[in-house]
PDB file of C-alpha atoms in Angstrom:
ATOM      1  CA  UNK S   1      -0.128 -16.093   9.385  1.00 43.00           C
ATOM      2  CA  UNK S   2      -3.557 -14.591   9.141  1.00 43.00           C
ATOM      3  CA  UNK S   3      -4.119 -10.978   9.966  1.00 44.00           C
ATOM      4  CA  UNK S   4      -7.060  -8.753  10.494  1.00 47.00           C
ATOM      5  CA  UNK S   5      -7.514  -6.883   7.271  1.00 42.00           C
ATOM      6  CA  UNK S   6      -7.189  -3.145   7.661  1.00 44.00           C
ATOM      7  CA  UNK S   7     -10.101  -0.820   7.254  1.00 39.00           C
ATOM      8  CA  UNK S   8      -7.617   1.817   6.099  1.00 37.00           C
ATOM      9  CA  UNK S   9      -8.896   5.054   7.530  1.00 41.00           C
ATOM     10  CA  UNK S  10      -6.224   7.516   6.401  1.00 42.00           C
ATOM     11  CA  UNK S  11      -5.289   9.629   9.350  1.00 49.00           C
ATOM     12  CA  UNK S  12      -5.517  13.363   8.923  1.00 55.00           C
ATOM     13  CA  UNK S  13      -1.990  13.659  10.255  1.00 59.00           C
ATOM     14  CA  UNK S  14      -0.566  11.245   7.705  1.00 60.00           C
ATOM     15  CA  UNK S  15      -2.442  12.933   4.882  1.00 58.00           C
ATOM     16  CA  UNK S  16      -1.164  16.343   6.017  1.00 62.00           C
ATOM     17  CA  UNK S  17       2.439  15.139   6.275  1.00 62.00           C
ATOM     18  CA  UNK S  18       2.284  13.514   2.843  1.00 61.00           C
ATOM     19  CA  UNK S  19       0.863  16.744   1.373  1.00 61.00           C
ATOM     20  CA  UNK S  20       3.799  18.597   2.909  1.00 65.00           C
ATOM     21  CA  UNK S  21       6.057  16.243   0.937  1.00 61.00           C
ATOM     22  CA  UNK S  22       4.188  17.001  -2.279  1.00 58.00           C
ATOM     23  CA  UNK S  23       2.034  13.879  -2.318  1.00 56.00           C
ATOM     24  CA  UNK S  24      -1.539  15.124  -2.555  1.00 52.00           C
ATOM     25  CA  UNK S  25      -3.385  11.831  -2.875  1.00 48.00           C
ATOM     26  CA  UNK S  26      -1.534   8.604  -2.152  1.00 51.00           C
ATOM     27  CA  UNK S  27      -4.283   6.412  -3.550  1.00 49.00           C
ATOM     28  CA  UNK S  28      -4.477   8.434  -6.744  1.00 48.00           C
ATOM     29  CA  UNK S  29      -0.789   8.463  -7.669  1.00 52.00           C
ATOM     30  CA  UNK S  30      -0.416   4.869  -8.885  1.00 72.00           C
ATOM     31  CA  UNK S  31      -1.696   1.361  -8.295  1.00 80.00           C
ATOM     32  CA  UNK S  32       1.368   0.568  -6.205  1.00 83.00           C
ATOM     33  CA  UNK S  33       1.179   3.757  -4.170  1.00 79.00           C
ATOM     34  CA  UNK S  34      -2.442   2.985  -3.311  1.00 81.00           C
ATOM     35  CA  UNK S  35      -1.300  -0.376  -1.889  1.00 87.00           C
ATOM     36  CA  UNK S  36       1.339   1.153   0.376  1.00 86.00           C
ATOM     37  CA  UNK S  37      -0.731   2.274   3.370  1.00 84.00           C
ATOM     38  CA  UNK S  38      -3.084  -0.743   3.515  1.00 88.00           C
ATOM     39  CA  UNK S  39      -0.110  -3.104   3.393  1.00 92.00           C
ATOM     40  CA  UNK S  40       1.736  -1.104   6.032  1.00 90.00           C
ATOM     41  CA  UNK S  41      -1.279  -1.321   8.346  1.00 88.00           C
ATOM     42  CA  UNK S  42      -1.660  -5.059   7.681  1.00 92.00           C
ATOM     43  CA  UNK S  43       1.976  -5.545   8.711  1.00 93.00           C
ATOM     44  CA  UNK S  44       1.058  -3.815  11.987  1.00 90.00           C
ATOM     45  CA  UNK S  45       3.770  -1.224  11.593  1.00 86.00           C
ATOM     46  CA  UNK S  46       3.944   1.196  14.470  1.00 83.00           C
ATOM     47  CA  UNK S  47       6.049   4.265  14.266  1.00 80.00           C
ATOM     48  CA  UNK S  48       6.019   7.961  13.601  1.00 80.00           C
ATOM     49  CA  UNK S  49       3.843   9.252  10.780  1.00 78.00           C
ATOM     50  CA  UNK S  50       6.715  11.439   9.632  1.00 77.00           C
ATOM     51  CA  UNK S  51       8.797   8.283   9.036  1.00 84.00           C
ATOM     52  CA  UNK S  52       6.148   7.092   6.591  1.00 82.00           C
ATOM     53  CA  UNK S  53       6.184  10.420   4.767  1.00 77.00           C
ATOM     54  CA  UNK S  54       9.975  10.457   4.648  1.00 80.00           C
ATOM     55  CA  UNK S  55      10.053   6.923   3.232  1.00 83.00           C
ATOM     56  CA  UNK S  56       7.895   8.022   0.301  1.00 74.00           C
ATOM     57  CA  UNK S  57       9.708   9.288  -2.801  1.00 70.00           C
ATOM     58  CA  UNK S  58       9.321  12.963  -3.669  1.00 63.00           C
ATOM     59  CA  UNK S  59       7.765  12.160  -7.038  1.00 59.00           C
ATOM     60  CA  UNK S  60       5.049   9.638  -6.199  1.00 57.00           C
ATOM     61  CA  UNK S  61       3.506   9.930  -9.667  1.00 62.00           C
ATOM     62  CA  UNK S  62       6.242   7.587 -10.887  1.00 71.00           C
ATOM     63  CA  UNK S  63       5.932   5.239  -7.880  1.00 77.00           C
ATOM     64  CA  UNK S  64       7.005   1.731  -8.937  1.00 86.00           C
ATOM     65  CA  UNK S  65       7.801  -1.571  -7.227  1.00 92.00           C
ATOM     66  CA  UNK S  66      11.370  -0.443  -6.504  1.00 91.00           C
ATOM     67  CA  UNK S  67      10.048   2.703  -4.778  1.00 88.00           C
ATOM     68  CA  UNK S  68       7.591   0.635  -2.761  1.00 91.00           C
ATOM     69  CA  UNK S  69      10.240  -1.863  -1.659  1.00 94.00           C
ATOM     70  CA  UNK S  70      12.666   0.974  -0.814  1.00 92.00           C
ATOM     71  CA  UNK S  71       9.994   2.738   1.248  1.00 91.00           C
ATOM     72  CA  UNK S  72       9.455  -0.446   3.250  1.00 94.00           C
ATOM     73  CA  UNK S  73      13.224  -0.777   3.777  1.00 94.00           C
ATOM     74  CA  UNK S  74      13.207   2.747   5.232  1.00 91.00           C
ATOM     75  CA  UNK S  75      10.502   1.607   7.661  1.00 93.00           C
ATOM     76  CA  UNK S  76      12.414  -1.464   8.800  1.00 93.00           C
ATOM     77  CA  UNK S  77      11.237  -4.196   6.416  1.00 95.00           C
ATOM     78  CA  UNK S  78      12.974  -6.497   3.979  1.00 95.00           C
ATOM     79  CA  UNK S  79      11.012  -7.744   0.988  1.00 96.00           C
ATOM     80  CA  UNK S  80      11.380 -11.029  -0.803  1.00 97.00           C
ATOM     81  CA  UNK S  81       9.822 -11.581  -4.247  1.00 98.00           C
ATOM     82  CA  UNK S  82       8.599 -15.009  -5.278  1.00 97.00           C
ATOM     83  CA  UNK S  83       6.991 -16.147  -8.548  1.00 97.00           C
ATOM     84  CA  UNK S  84       3.728 -17.845  -7.576  1.00 97.00           C
ATOM     85  CA  UNK S  85       0.196 -18.631  -8.580  1.00 96.00           C
ATOM     86  CA  UNK S  86      -2.054 -16.647  -6.240  1.00 96.00           C
ATOM     87  CA  UNK S  87      -4.145 -19.697  -5.360  1.00 95.00           C
ATOM     88  CA  UNK S  88      -0.987 -21.427  -4.071  1.00 94.00           C
ATOM     89  CA  UNK S  89      -0.094 -18.705  -1.532  1.00 94.00           C
ATOM     90  CA  UNK S  90       0.557 -20.081   1.929  1.00 92.00           C
ATOM     91  CA  UNK S  91      -1.637 -18.158   4.379  1.00 92.00           C
ATOM     92  CA  UNK S  92       1.185 -18.215   6.956  1.00 94.00           C
ATOM     93  CA  UNK S  93       3.145 -15.825   4.714  1.00 95.00           C
ATOM     94  CA  UNK S  94       0.395 -13.213   4.564  1.00 96.00           C
ATOM     95  CA  UNK S  95       0.045 -10.292   4.325  1.00 97.00           C
ATOM     96  CA  UNK S  96       1.920  -9.761   1.071  1.00 97.00           C
ATOM     97  CA  UNK S  97       1.730  -7.711  -2.083  1.00 97.00           C
ATOM     98  CA  UNK S  98       0.732  -9.574  -5.239  1.00 97.00           C
ATOM     99  CA  UNK S  99       1.474  -8.329  -8.753  1.00 96.00           C
ATOM    100  CA  UNK S 100      -0.084 -10.366 -11.553  1.00 95.00           C
ATOM    101  CA  UNK S 101       1.586 -10.909 -14.914  1.00 95.00           C
ATOM    102  CA  UNK S 102      -1.146  -8.657 -16.320  1.00 93.00           C
ATOM    103  CA  UNK S 103      -0.046  -5.776 -14.081  1.00 90.00           C
ATOM    104  CA  UNK S 104      -2.880  -5.936 -11.548  1.00 92.00           C
ATOM    105  CA  UNK S 105      -1.479  -5.295  -8.072  1.00 94.00           C
ATOM    106  CA  UNK S 106      -3.017  -5.561  -4.617  1.00 95.00           C
ATOM    107  CA  UNK S 107      -2.193  -6.427  -1.015  1.00 96.00           C
ATOM    108  CA  UNK S 108      -3.372  -9.873   0.043  1.00 97.00           C
ATOM    109  CA  UNK S 109      -4.358  -9.909   3.715  1.00 97.00           C
ATOM    110  CA  UNK S 110      -5.840 -13.309   4.410  1.00 96.00           C
ATOM    111  CA  UNK S 111      -7.005 -16.577   2.895  1.00 95.00           C
ATOM    112  CA  UNK S 112     -10.452 -17.808   3.868  1.00 93.00           C
ATOM    113  CA  UNK S 113     -12.576 -20.753   2.792  1.00 91.00           C
ATOM    114  CA  UNK S 114     -14.208 -18.567   0.156  1.00 92.00           C
ATOM    115  CA  UNK S 115     -11.117 -16.825  -1.205  1.00 94.00           C
ATOM    116  CA  UNK S 116      -8.468 -14.205  -0.550  1.00 96.00           C
ATOM    117  CA  UNK S 117      -9.128 -10.965   1.302  1.00 96.00           C
ATOM    118  CA  UNK S 118      -7.465  -8.259  -0.777  1.00 96.00           C
ATOM    119  CA  UNK S 119      -7.376  -4.456  -1.044  1.00 92.00           C
ATOM    120  CA  UNK S 120      -8.763  -3.314  -4.392  1.00 88.00           C
ATOM    121  CA  UNK S 121     -10.303  -0.044  -5.531  1.00 78.00           C
ATOM    122  CA  UNK S 122      -9.978   1.523  -2.098  1.00 80.00           C
ATOM    123  CA  UNK S 123     -11.671  -1.204  -0.083  1.00 86.00           C
ATOM    124  CA  UNK S 124     -11.365  -4.715   1.266  1.00 89.00           C
ATOM    125  CA  UNK S 125     -12.918  -7.326  -0.954  1.00 93.00           C
ATOM    126  CA  UNK S 126     -12.792 -11.095  -1.301  1.00 94.00           C
ATOM    127  CA  UNK S 127     -11.302 -12.580  -4.443  1.00 94.00           C
ATOM    128  CA  UNK S 128     -13.022 -15.956  -4.880  1.00 94.00           C
ATOM    129  CA  UNK S 129     -10.734 -18.985  -5.067  1.00 91.00           C
ATOM    130  CA  UNK S 130     -11.932 -19.800  -8.584  1.00 90.00           C
ATOM    131  CA  UNK S 131     -10.581 -16.394  -9.696  1.00 92.00           C
ATOM    132  CA  UNK S 132      -7.234 -16.882  -7.917  1.00 93.00           C
ATOM    133  CA  UNK S 133      -5.561 -19.015 -10.598  1.00 94.00           C
ATOM    134  CA  UNK S 134      -3.430 -16.007 -11.465  1.00 95.00           C
ATOM    135  CA  UNK S 135       0.327 -16.127 -12.022  1.00 97.00           C
ATOM    136  CA  UNK S 136       2.531 -13.332 -10.805  1.00 97.00           C
ATOM    137  CA  UNK S 137       4.974 -12.226  -8.139  1.00 97.00           C
ATOM    138  CA  UNK S 138       4.258 -12.113  -4.432  1.00 98.00           C
ATOM    139  CA  UNK S 139       6.340  -9.754  -2.327  1.00 98.00           C
ATOM    140  CA  UNK S 140       6.678 -10.934   1.261  1.00 98.00           C
ATOM    141  CA  UNK S 141       7.724  -8.450   3.938  1.00 97.00           C
ATOM    142  CA  UNK S 142       9.620  -9.216   7.138  1.00 95.00           C
ATOM    143  CA  UNK S 143      11.154  -6.977   9.775  1.00 91.00           C
ATOM    144  CA  UNK S 144      14.891  -6.367   9.403  1.00 83.00           C
ATOM    145  CA  UNK S 145      17.003  -8.712  11.465  1.00 75.00           C
ATOM    146  CA  UNK S 146      18.963  -6.834  14.127  1.00 66.00           C
ATOM    147  CA  UNK S 147      22.742  -7.190  13.953  1.00 57.00           C
TER     148      UNK S 147
END
């Protein structure tokens, strides 16, 4: 599944609500926290901004993969980790979050002929295929199944 990659304009409302929860700068708290909003947009989540703020832990400075996965659960998503080489990712499973063995982490939005469209350093960029021979864990997100 290919998706349009987000441009990630942080809404003033979301920023205000997160500040109310004690999170001053989502992108500055941790690598994983900075991936949260771009990945959420790429998944085309639609809901109340307050739900996003409430899904975020109170102490975002210590935001880790468990916090990120729990936040997505609160917003209606299941996550499924899979050990992969980035270059082997099936584009039908995108978007996803990729965490390399070296600790680099970024949302992967799309696969193109030239590489992978990812979110890194606050912007969309293309990771060339020849640089995608990276081992790590991909986290795939799907909406909760209704009972």
